Coordinates of N, CA and C in Angstrom, one line a residue:
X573 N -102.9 236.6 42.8 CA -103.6 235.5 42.0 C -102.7 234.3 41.9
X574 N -103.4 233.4 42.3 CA -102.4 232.2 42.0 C -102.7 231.8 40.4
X575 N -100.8 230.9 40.3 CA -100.9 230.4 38.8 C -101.3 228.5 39.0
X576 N -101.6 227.9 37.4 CA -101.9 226.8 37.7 C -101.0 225.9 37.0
X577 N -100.9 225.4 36.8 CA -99.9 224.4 35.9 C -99.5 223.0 35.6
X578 N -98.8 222.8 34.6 CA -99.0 221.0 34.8 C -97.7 220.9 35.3
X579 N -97.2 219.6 35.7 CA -96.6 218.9 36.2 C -95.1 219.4 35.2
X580 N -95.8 218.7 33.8 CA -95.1 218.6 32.9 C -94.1 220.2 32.2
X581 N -94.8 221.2 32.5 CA -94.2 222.7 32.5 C -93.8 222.8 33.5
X582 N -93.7 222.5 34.6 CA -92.9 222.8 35.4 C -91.6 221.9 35.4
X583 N -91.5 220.7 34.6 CA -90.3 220.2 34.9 C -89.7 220.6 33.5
X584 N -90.2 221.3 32.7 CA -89.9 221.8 31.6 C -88.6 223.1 32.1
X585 N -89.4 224.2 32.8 CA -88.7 225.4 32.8 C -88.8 225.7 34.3
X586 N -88.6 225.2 35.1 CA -89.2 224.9 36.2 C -88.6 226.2 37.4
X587 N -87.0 226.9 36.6 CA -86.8 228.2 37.0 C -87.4 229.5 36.9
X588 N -88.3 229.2 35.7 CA -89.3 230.5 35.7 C -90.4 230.2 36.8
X589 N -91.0 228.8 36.7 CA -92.2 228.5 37.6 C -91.5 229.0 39.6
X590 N -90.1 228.6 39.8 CA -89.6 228.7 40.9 C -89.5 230.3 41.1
X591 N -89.3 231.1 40.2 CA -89.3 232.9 40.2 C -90.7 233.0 40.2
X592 N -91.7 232.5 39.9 CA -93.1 232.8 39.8 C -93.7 232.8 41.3
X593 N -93.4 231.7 41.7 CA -93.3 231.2 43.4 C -93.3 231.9 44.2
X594 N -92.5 232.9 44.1 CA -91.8 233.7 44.8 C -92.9 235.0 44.6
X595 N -93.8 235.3 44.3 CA -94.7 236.4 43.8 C -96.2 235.7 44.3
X596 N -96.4 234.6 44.5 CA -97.8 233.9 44.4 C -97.5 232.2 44.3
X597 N -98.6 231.8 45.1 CA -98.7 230.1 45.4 C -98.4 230.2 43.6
X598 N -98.1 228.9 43.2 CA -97.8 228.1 41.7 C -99.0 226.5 41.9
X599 N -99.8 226.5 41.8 CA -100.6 225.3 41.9 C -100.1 224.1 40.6
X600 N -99.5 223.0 41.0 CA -99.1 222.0 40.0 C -100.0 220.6 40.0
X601 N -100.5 220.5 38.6 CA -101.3 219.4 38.3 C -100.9 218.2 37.9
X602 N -101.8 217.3 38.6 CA -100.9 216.1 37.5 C -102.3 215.4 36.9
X603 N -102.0 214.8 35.4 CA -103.4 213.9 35.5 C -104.8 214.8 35.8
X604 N -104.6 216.2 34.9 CA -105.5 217.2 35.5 C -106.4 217.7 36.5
X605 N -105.8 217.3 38.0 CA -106.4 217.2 39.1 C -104.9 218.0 39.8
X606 N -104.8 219.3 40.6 CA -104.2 219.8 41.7 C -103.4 218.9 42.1
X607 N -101.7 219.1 42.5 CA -101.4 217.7 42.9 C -100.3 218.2 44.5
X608 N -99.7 219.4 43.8 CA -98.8 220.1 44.7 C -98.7 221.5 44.6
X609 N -98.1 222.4 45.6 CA -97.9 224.1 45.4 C -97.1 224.5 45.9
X610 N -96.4 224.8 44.9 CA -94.8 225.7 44.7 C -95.0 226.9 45.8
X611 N -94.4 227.4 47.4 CA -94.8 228.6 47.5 C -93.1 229.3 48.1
X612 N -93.1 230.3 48.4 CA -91.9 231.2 49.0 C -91.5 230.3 50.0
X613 N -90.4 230.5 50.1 CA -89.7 230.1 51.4 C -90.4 230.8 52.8
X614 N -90.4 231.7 52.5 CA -90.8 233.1 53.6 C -92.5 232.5 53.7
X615 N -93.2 232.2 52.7 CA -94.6 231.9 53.2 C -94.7 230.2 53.5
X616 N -93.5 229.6 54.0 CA -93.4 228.2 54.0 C -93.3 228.0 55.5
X617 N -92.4 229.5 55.8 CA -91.4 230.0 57.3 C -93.3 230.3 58.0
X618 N -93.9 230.9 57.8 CA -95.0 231.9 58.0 C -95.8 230.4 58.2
X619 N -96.2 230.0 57.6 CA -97.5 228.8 57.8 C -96.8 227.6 58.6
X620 N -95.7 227.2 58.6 CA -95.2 226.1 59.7 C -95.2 226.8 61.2
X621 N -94.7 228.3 61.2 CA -95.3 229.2 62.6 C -96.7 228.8 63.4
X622 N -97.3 229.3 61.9 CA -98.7 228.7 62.5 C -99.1 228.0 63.1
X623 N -98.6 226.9 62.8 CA -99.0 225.6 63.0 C -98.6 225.2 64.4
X624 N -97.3 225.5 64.8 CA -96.7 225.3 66.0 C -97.9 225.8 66.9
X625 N -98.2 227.0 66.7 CA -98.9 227.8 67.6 C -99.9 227.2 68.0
X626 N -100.7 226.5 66.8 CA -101.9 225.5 66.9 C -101.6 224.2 67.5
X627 N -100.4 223.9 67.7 CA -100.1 223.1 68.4 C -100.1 223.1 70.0
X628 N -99.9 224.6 70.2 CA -99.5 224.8 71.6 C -101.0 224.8 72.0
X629 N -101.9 224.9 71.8 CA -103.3 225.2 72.3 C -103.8 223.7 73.3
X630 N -102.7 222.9 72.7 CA -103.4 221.8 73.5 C -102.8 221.5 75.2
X631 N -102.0 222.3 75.5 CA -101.7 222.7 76.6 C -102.5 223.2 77.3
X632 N -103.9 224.0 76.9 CA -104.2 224.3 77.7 C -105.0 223.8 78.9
X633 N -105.3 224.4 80.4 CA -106.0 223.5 81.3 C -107.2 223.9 80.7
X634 N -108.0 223.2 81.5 CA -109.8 223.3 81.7 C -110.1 224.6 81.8
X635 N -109.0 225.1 82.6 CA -109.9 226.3 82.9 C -109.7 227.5 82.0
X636 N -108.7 227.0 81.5 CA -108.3 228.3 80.2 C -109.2 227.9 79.1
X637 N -109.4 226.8 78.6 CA -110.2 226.4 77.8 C -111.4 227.2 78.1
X638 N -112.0 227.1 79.5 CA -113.6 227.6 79.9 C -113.4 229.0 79.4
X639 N -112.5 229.8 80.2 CA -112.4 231.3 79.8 C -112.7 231.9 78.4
X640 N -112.3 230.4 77.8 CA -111.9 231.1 75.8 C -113.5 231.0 75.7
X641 N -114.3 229.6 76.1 CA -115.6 229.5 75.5 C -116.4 230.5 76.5
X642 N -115.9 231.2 77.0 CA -117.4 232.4 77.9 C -116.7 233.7 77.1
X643 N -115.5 234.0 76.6 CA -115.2 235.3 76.3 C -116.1 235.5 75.1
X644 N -116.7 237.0 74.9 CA -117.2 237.5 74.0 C -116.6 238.4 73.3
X645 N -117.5 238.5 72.1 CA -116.4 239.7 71.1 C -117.0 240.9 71.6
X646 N -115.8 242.1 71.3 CA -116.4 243.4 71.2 C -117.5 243.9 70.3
X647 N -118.3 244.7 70.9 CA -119.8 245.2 70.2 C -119.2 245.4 68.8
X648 N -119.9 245.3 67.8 CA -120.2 245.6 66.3 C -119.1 244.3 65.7
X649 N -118.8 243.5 66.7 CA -118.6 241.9 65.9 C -119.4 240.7 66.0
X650 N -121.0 241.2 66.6 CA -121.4 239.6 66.8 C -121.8 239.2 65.2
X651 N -121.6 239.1 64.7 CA -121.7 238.3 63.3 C -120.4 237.4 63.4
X652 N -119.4 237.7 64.0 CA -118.3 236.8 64.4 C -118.8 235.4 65.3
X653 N -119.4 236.1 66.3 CA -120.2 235.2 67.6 C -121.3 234.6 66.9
X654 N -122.1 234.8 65.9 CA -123.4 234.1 65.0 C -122.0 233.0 64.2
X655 N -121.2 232.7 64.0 CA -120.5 232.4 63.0 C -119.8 231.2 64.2
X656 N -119.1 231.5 65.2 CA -118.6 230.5 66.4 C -120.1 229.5 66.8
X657 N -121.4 230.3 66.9 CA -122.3 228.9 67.2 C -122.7 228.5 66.5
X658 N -122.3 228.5 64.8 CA -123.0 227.9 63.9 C -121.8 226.5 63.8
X659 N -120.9 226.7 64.1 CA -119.8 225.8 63.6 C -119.6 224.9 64.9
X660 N -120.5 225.7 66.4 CA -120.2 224.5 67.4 C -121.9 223.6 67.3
X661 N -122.5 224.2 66.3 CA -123.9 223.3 66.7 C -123.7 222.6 65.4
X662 N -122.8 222.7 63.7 CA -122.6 221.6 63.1 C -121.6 220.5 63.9
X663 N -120.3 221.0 65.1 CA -120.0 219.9 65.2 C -120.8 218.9 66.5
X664 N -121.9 219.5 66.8 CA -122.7 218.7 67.9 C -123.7 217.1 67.4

């Protein structure tokens, strides 16, 4: 479960909110609107991964691109495949 918090408690005690972090995102508000999120180091390490990886996709040629859009899923996932052509015919 994530925790939510103001701005203002967090600059208060902001070693308990920093120990809290470490267990679950910390969502900090400012002006009662979401503003920033406290999270682990380890889940900071984990999602910048990510990202690299999503980065590397753009290397790919034509033809590996083709390959990704003809592959299908294994039987008892096309609700996965109902779900890839709903999201290429919103962005058409």
């Amino acid at each position: 479960m994530t925790s939510t918090v103001t701005a203002a408690a967090v600059s208060k005690n902001f070693g308990a909110y920093q120990d809290a972090a470490v267990r679950e995102p910390v969502i900090i508000t400012k002006n009662g609107r979401p503003r920033t999120v406290l999270i682990a180091y380890e889940d900071y390490l984990r999602l910048a991964r990510r990202d690299r990886r999503v980065d590397a996709t753009t290397a790919l040629s034509d033809a590996d691109i083709a390959a990704v859009e003809q592959a299908e899923m294994e039987p008892g996932l096309d609700h996965l495949n109902a779900e890839l052509l709903t999201d290429k015919n919103a962005a058409d």
